[in-house]
């Protein structure tokens, strides 16, 4: 297939495009089929079941496309057989569409294009999660080609979609732990990083939380910690337990959010949602992950960065992780209250969490055309 032209001389903002909020209408959701045995236990069998459950749940609300390697194509087609799930063949290094997929942007004429951020496996040689990520760095381009969308490539500027959330009205929220990590864009200071976000997403106000959730493999992605639920309102993962390493992180975030103003000049309403656990992988779960050079070893001593904030907003639905934890019911009730007009669907999130993320991290929305 011929490549779609990039627009190298311009930026989305200069061309009249902006990143919509996740609650704006979607054309579809994108996912990637998991298979790496050094990240997903038991050669990814349990993770594939979990991903298929997520894809089927989202397909109740909007179409889903799942990108699958040639080797897994037949297996995935069998597991994803559903009238609203399309399977396309695509190589990848892992299965995080939020981070390797494009960030779609839209204009007032109802057109959409995509930002193809440079991807370095969450840190490249200094703390990255695997040492070869060429296929993953191609995923955004391939998706945009399939959709016939023009592409803005940010060569030399590293970013993952899970490290940002927007309200669709000019405000972006992120963490300094990730975006200012020397393993992402060491040549840029905060002001220059903000300039990239303004130019590529058409935002005016950037809210910097100091850190994300403790021991998140991504250097503190905001999508596992805090997100907008509508303009002027965010939900923040929260613990009152002073022994939890997240205690200080939550309070530091709250201090920023309490004094922040969004792009429209509003003060933010901050809703709290409990952090599950503390959750740890079992020895058995860790034993099912096959060690490989350059990949992160799994041990039962590592705290898992479980979070109910890692949910996906679908057309009419909220697809959120549950953890077999006594806090699941409280989290579900909070999500019902925050999204009264959407159906909240809680799905087993543990297998996805064992791989290092959750439902938001494995999905990527494509906006509906106006
Ligand atoms: O949470 C995410 N956005 C991605 C996590 C990647 C973990 C890979 N083991």
CSV table of C-alpha atoms in Angstrom, one decimal, residues 13-306:
chain,number,residue,atom,x,y,z
A,13,UNK,CA,-2.5,23.3,15.1
A,14,UNK,CA,-1.2,25.3,12.2
A,15,UNK,CA,-3.5,23.2,10.0
A,16,UNK,CA,-6.6,23.7,12.2
A,17,UNK,CA,-6.6,20.2,13.9
A,18,UNK,CA,-6.9,19.5,17.6
A,19,UNK,CA,-7.0,16.3,19.8
A,20,UNK,CA,-10.6,15.7,20.9
A,21,UNK,CA,-11.5,14.5,24.4
A,22,UNK,CA,-12.0,10.7,24.7
A,23,UNK,CA,-15.7,11.2,25.5
A,24,UNK,CA,-16.3,12.8,22.0
A,25,UNK,CA,-17.9,10.3,19.5
A,26,UNK,CA,-15.6,7.6,18.1
A,27,UNK,CA,-15.6,5.9,14.8
A,28,UNK,CA,-13.8,2.9,16.3
A,29,UNK,CA,-11.3,1.6,18.8
A,30,UNK,CA,-7.9,0.1,17.9
A,31,UNK,CA,-6.2,-2.7,19.9
A,32,UNK,CA,-3.1,-4.9,19.3
A,33,UNK,CA,-3.1,-8.7,20.0
A,34,UNK,CA,-0.6,-9.7,22.8
A,35,UNK,CA,1.9,-12.5,22.2
A,36,UNK,CA,5.4,-11.7,23.6
A,37,UNK,CA,6.3,-14.6,26.0
A,38,UNK,CA,8.7,-12.4,27.9
A,39,UNK,CA,5.9,-10.0,28.9
A,40,UNK,CA,2.8,-12.1,29.0
A,41,UNK,CA,2.8,-15.3,31.0
A,42,UNK,CA,2.1,-18.7,29.6
A,43,UNK,CA,2.9,-17.5,26.1
A,44,UNK,CA,0.2,-14.9,26.3
A,45,UNK,CA,-2.8,-17.3,26.5
A,46,UNK,CA,-4.5,-15.7,29.6
A,47,UNK,CA,-3.7,-12.2,28.2
A,48,UNK,CA,-5.3,-13.1,24.9
A,49,UNK,CA,-8.4,-14.2,26.7
A,50,UNK,CA,-8.5,-10.9,28.6
A,51,UNK,CA,-7.9,-8.8,25.5
A,52,UNK,CA,-10.6,-10.7,23.6
A,53,UNK,CA,-13.0,-9.9,26.5
A,54,UNK,CA,-12.1,-6.2,26.3
A,55,UNK,CA,-12.5,-6.2,22.5
A,56,UNK,CA,-16.0,-7.8,22.7
A,57,UNK,CA,-17.1,-5.5,25.5
A,58,UNK,CA,-16.0,-2.4,23.5
A,59,UNK,CA,-17.7,-3.9,20.4
A,60,UNK,CA,-21.0,-3.6,22.2
A,61,UNK,CA,-20.6,0.2,21.9
A,62,UNK,CA,-18.4,0.9,18.8
A,63,UNK,CA,-16.5,-1.1,16.2
A,64,UNK,CA,-13.0,-2.4,17.1
A,65,UNK,CA,-10.0,-3.2,14.9
A,66,UNK,CA,-7.4,-5.5,16.4
A,67,UNK,CA,-3.9,-5.6,14.8
A,68,UNK,CA,-2.4,-9.1,14.8
A,69,UNK,CA,0.9,-10.5,13.6
A,70,UNK,CA,1.0,-13.0,10.8
A,71,UNK,CA,2.0,-15.8,13.2
A,72,UNK,CA,-1.1,-15.1,15.4
A,73,UNK,CA,-3.6,-14.3,12.7
A,74,UNK,CA,-5.6,-17.5,12.6
A,75,UNK,CA,-5.7,-17.8,16.4
A,76,UNK,CA,-6.8,-14.2,16.8
A,77,UNK,CA,-9.5,-14.5,14.2
A,78,UNK,CA,-10.9,-17.5,16.0
A,79,UNK,CA,-10.9,-15.8,19.4
A,80,UNK,CA,-12.2,-12.5,18.1
A,81,UNK,CA,-15.0,-13.7,15.9
A,82,UNK,CA,-17.6,-10.9,16.3
A,83,UNK,CA,-19.5,-8.9,13.6
A,84,UNK,CA,-18.1,-5.6,15.0
A,85,UNK,CA,-14.5,-6.7,15.4
A,86,UNK,CA,-12.1,-6.4,12.4
A,87,UNK,CA,-8.8,-8.2,12.5
A,88,UNK,CA,-5.9,-6.8,10.4
A,89,UNK,CA,-2.5,-8.2,10.0
A,90,UNK,CA,0.3,-6.0,11.4
A,91,UNK,CA,3.6,-6.7,13.1
A,92,UNK,CA,4.3,-5.1,16.5
A,93,UNK,CA,6.7,-5.6,19.3
A,94,UNK,CA,4.0,-5.6,22.0
A,95,UNK,CA,0.3,-4.8,22.5
A,96,UNK,CA,-0.1,-1.2,23.8
A,97,UNK,CA,-2.2,0.7,21.2
A,98,UNK,CA,-2.5,3.7,23.5
A,99,UNK,CA,1.2,4.2,23.3
A,100,UNK,CA,2.2,3.0,19.8
A,101,UNK,CA,-1.0,3.9,17.9
A,102,UNK,CA,-1.5,7.4,16.5
A,103,UNK,CA,-3.1,10.2,18.4
A,104,UNK,CA,-6.0,11.2,16.2
A,105,UNK,CA,-6.7,14.9,15.7
A,106,UNK,CA,-9.8,16.5,14.1
A,107,UNK,CA,-10.7,19.8,12.4
A,108,UNK,CA,-14.0,21.7,12.3
A,109,UNK,CA,-14.7,20.4,8.8
A,110,UNK,CA,-15.0,16.9,10.3
A,111,UNK,CA,-11.7,15.6,8.9
A,112,UNK,CA,-9.2,13.5,10.9
A,113,UNK,CA,-5.4,13.1,10.7
A,114,UNK,CA,-2.9,11.4,13.1
A,115,UNK,CA,0.1,12.3,15.1
A,116,UNK,CA,2.8,9.6,14.8
A,117,UNK,CA,5.0,10.2,17.9
A,118,UNK,CA,8.5,8.7,18.0
A,119,UNK,CA,8.3,5.6,20.3
A,120,UNK,CA,11.3,4.2,22.3
A,121,UNK,CA,9.7,1.4,24.4
A,122,UNK,CA,9.2,3.7,27.4
A,123,UNK,CA,12.8,4.8,27.8
A,124,UNK,CA,15.1,3.4,25.1
A,125,UNK,CA,18.5,2.3,26.4
A,126,UNK,CA,17.9,3.9,29.8
A,127,UNK,CA,15.1,1.9,31.3
A,128,UNK,CA,13.2,0.9,28.2
A,129,UNK,CA,11.2,-2.3,28.5
A,130,UNK,CA,12.7,-4.1,25.5
A,131,UNK,CA,15.6,-3.5,23.3
A,132,UNK,CA,14.1,-3.6,19.8
A,133,UNK,CA,11.0,-1.6,19.1
A,134,UNK,CA,11.1,-1.0,15.3
A,135,UNK,CA,7.8,-2.7,14.7
A,136,UNK,CA,6.1,-0.7,17.5
A,137,UNK,CA,7.4,2.5,16.1
A,138,UNK,CA,5.7,1.7,12.8
A,139,UNK,CA,2.3,0.9,14.2
A,140,UNK,CA,0.9,4.5,14.1
A,141,UNK,CA,2.0,4.9,10.4
A,142,UNK,CA,0.4,1.6,9.5
A,143,UNK,CA,-2.9,2.4,11.2
A,144,UNK,CA,-3.0,5.8,9.5
A,145,UNK,CA,-2.3,4.2,6.1
A,146,UNK,CA,-5.2,1.8,6.6
A,147,UNK,CA,-7.5,4.6,7.5
A,148,UNK,CA,-6.2,6.9,4.7
A,149,UNK,CA,-5.3,9.6,7.2
A,150,UNK,CA,-2.5,12.1,6.7
A,151,UNK,CA,0.3,11.7,9.3
A,152,UNK,CA,2.3,14.2,11.3
A,153,UNK,CA,5.5,12.4,12.4
A,154,UNK,CA,7.4,13.9,15.3
A,155,UNK,CA,10.9,12.6,14.5
A,156,UNK,CA,13.1,13.1,17.5
A,157,UNK,CA,10.3,13.8,19.9
A,158,UNK,CA,9.3,10.8,22.0
A,159,UNK,CA,5.9,10.5,23.5
A,160,UNK,CA,3.4,7.7,24.4
A,161,UNK,CA,-0.4,8.3,24.2
A,162,UNK,CA,-0.8,7.1,27.8
A,163,UNK,CA,1.3,9.9,29.1
A,164,UNK,CA,-1.3,12.6,28.2
A,165,UNK,CA,-5.0,13.2,28.7
A,166,UNK,CA,-6.9,16.2,27.2
A,167,UNK,CA,-10.3,17.8,27.9
A,168,UNK,CA,-10.9,18.7,24.3
A,169,UNK,CA,-11.2,22.3,25.3
A,170,UNK,CA,-7.5,23.2,25.3
A,171,UNK,CA,-6.2,21.6,28.5
A,172,UNK,CA,-3.8,18.7,28.8
A,173,UNK,CA,-2.7,16.8,31.9
A,174,UNK,CA,0.6,14.9,32.2
A,175,UNK,CA,3.3,14.0,34.6
A,176,UNK,CA,6.8,15.4,34.9
A,177,UNK,CA,8.0,11.9,35.9
A,178,UNK,CA,7.4,10.7,32.4
A,179,UNK,CA,7.6,13.7,30.0
A,180,UNK,CA,10.6,15.2,31.7
A,181,UNK,CA,12.3,11.9,32.2
A,182,UNK,CA,15.8,12.0,30.7
A,183,UNK,CA,15.0,8.8,28.9
A,184,UNK,CA,12.4,10.5,26.7
A,185,UNK,CA,13.4,13.9,25.4
A,186,UNK,CA,16.6,14.9,27.3
A,187,UNK,CA,17.3,17.7,24.8
A,188,UNK,CA,14.1,19.6,25.6
A,189,UNK,CA,13.2,21.5,28.7
A,190,UNK,CA,9.6,21.8,30.0
A,191,UNK,CA,8.9,24.9,28.0
A,192,UNK,CA,9.9,23.2,24.7
A,193,UNK,CA,8.0,20.0,25.6
A,194,UNK,CA,4.9,22.2,26.2
A,195,UNK,CA,5.5,23.9,22.8
A,196,UNK,CA,5.4,20.5,21.1
A,197,UNK,CA,2.1,19.6,22.9
A,198,UNK,CA,0.6,22.9,21.9
A,199,UNK,CA,1.6,22.5,18.3
A,200,UNK,CA,0.7,18.9,17.8
A,201,UNK,CA,-2.5,18.7,20.0
A,202,UNK,CA,-3.7,22.3,19.9
A,203,UNK,CA,-3.8,22.7,23.7
A,204,UNK,CA,-3.2,26.0,25.5
A,205,UNK,CA,-2.8,24.9,29.1
A,206,UNK,CA,-0.6,22.0,30.4
A,207,UNK,CA,-1.1,20.8,33.9
A,208,UNK,CA,2.0,19.0,35.2
A,209,UNK,CA,1.5,16.5,38.0
A,210,UNK,CA,4.9,15.7,39.6
A,211,UNK,CA,4.5,11.9,39.4
A,212,UNK,CA,2.2,9.0,38.4
A,213,UNK,CA,1.5,5.8,40.3
A,214,UNK,CA,4.3,4.1,42.1
A,215,UNK,CA,6.2,1.4,40.2
A,216,UNK,CA,4.3,2.0,36.9
A,217,UNK,CA,6.6,0.6,34.2
A,218,UNK,CA,6.1,3.6,32.0
A,219,UNK,CA,7.7,6.2,34.3
A,220,UNK,CA,4.4,7.4,35.6
A,221,UNK,CA,1.9,7.6,32.8
A,222,UNK,CA,-1.0,9.9,33.7
A,223,UNK,CA,-3.5,7.5,32.2
A,224,UNK,CA,-2.9,5.1,35.2
A,225,UNK,CA,-3.3,7.9,37.7
A,226,UNK,CA,-5.6,10.8,36.7
A,227,UNK,CA,-7.9,11.6,33.9
A,228,UNK,CA,-10.6,14.1,32.8
A,229,UNK,CA,-14.1,12.9,33.2
A,230,UNK,CA,-15.6,16.0,31.6
A,231,UNK,CA,-14.3,19.6,31.1
A,232,UNK,CA,-13.4,21.0,34.5
A,233,UNK,CA,-13.4,17.6,36.3
A,234,UNK,CA,-10.8,14.9,36.9
A,235,UNK,CA,-10.7,11.6,38.7
A,236,UNK,CA,-7.5,10.9,40.7
A,237,UNK,CA,-6.3,7.5,42.1
A,238,UNK,CA,-6.2,7.9,45.9
A,239,UNK,CA,-5.0,6.2,49.1
A,240,UNK,CA,-5.3,7.3,52.7
A,241,UNK,CA,-2.7,4.7,53.8
A,242,UNK,CA,0.5,6.5,54.8
A,243,UNK,CA,2.5,3.3,54.4
A,244,UNK,CA,1.6,3.2,50.7
A,245,UNK,CA,4.3,4.7,48.5
A,246,UNK,CA,1.4,6.3,46.5
A,247,UNK,CA,0.4,8.3,49.6
A,248,UNK,CA,2.9,11.2,48.9
A,249,UNK,CA,2.3,10.9,45.1
A,250,UNK,CA,-1.5,11.4,45.5
A,251,UNK,CA,-1.1,14.4,47.8
A,252,UNK,CA,1.5,16.0,45.5
A,253,UNK,CA,-0.9,15.6,42.6
A,254,UNK,CA,-3.8,17.0,44.6
A,255,UNK,CA,-1.8,20.1,45.6
A,256,UNK,CA,-1.2,20.8,41.9
A,257,UNK,CA,-4.8,20.1,40.9
A,258,UNK,CA,-6.2,22.3,43.7
A,259,UNK,CA,-4.6,25.4,42.4
A,260,UNK,CA,-4.7,24.6,38.7
A,261,UNK,CA,-6.9,26.5,36.2
A,262,UNK,CA,-7.8,24.9,32.9
A,263,UNK,CA,-7.7,26.6,29.5
A,264,UNK,CA,-11.1,28.0,30.1
A,265,UNK,CA,-10.0,29.5,33.4
A,266,UNK,CA,-12.0,27.0,35.5
A,267,UNK,CA,-10.8,25.5,38.8
A,268,UNK,CA,-10.9,21.7,38.6
A,269,UNK,CA,-13.3,19.5,40.6
A,270,UNK,CA,-11.2,16.5,41.7
A,271,UNK,CA,-12.9,13.2,42.4
A,272,UNK,CA,-11.0,10.5,44.2
A,273,UNK,CA,-11.1,6.8,43.4
A,274,UNK,CA,-9.4,4.2,45.6
A,275,UNK,CA,-6.3,2.4,44.6
A,276,UNK,CA,-6.8,-1.4,44.7
A,277,UNK,CA,-4.7,-3.7,46.7
A,278,UNK,CA,-1.8,-3.3,47.3
A,279,UNK,CA,-1.5,-5.9,44.5
A,280,UNK,CA,1.5,-8.2,43.8
A,281,UNK,CA,2.1,-10.9,41.2
A,282,UNK,CA,2.2,-14.4,42.6
A,283,UNK,CA,5.3,-16.6,42.2
A,284,UNK,CA,3.3,-18.8,39.9
A,285,UNK,CA,2.3,-15.8,37.7
A,286,UNK,CA,5.9,-14.7,37.5
A,287,UNK,CA,7.2,-18.2,36.6
A,288,UNK,CA,5.0,-18.2,33.5
A,289,UNK,CA,6.9,-15.2,32.0
A,290,UNK,CA,9.8,-16.3,29.9
A,291,UNK,CA,13.0,-14.3,30.6
A,292,UNK,CA,14.7,-12.7,27.7
A,293,UNK,CA,17.7,-10.4,27.4
A,294,UNK,CA,16.7,-6.8,27.5
A,295,UNK,CA,13.2,-7.5,29.0
A,296,UNK,CA,12.2,-6.7,32.5
A,297,UNK,CA,12.3,-9.6,35.0
A,298,UNK,CA,9.0,-10.2,36.9
A,299,UNK,CA,9.2,-10.9,40.6
A,300,UNK,CA,6.6,-11.4,43.3
A,301,UNK,CA,8.2,-8.6,45.3
A,302,UNK,CA,7.3,-5.9,42.8
A,303,UNK,CA,4.2,-3.9,43.6
A,304,UNK,CA,1.8,-3.9,40.6
A,305,UNK,CA,0.6,-0.5,39.5
A,306,UNK,CA,-3.1,-1.4,39.6
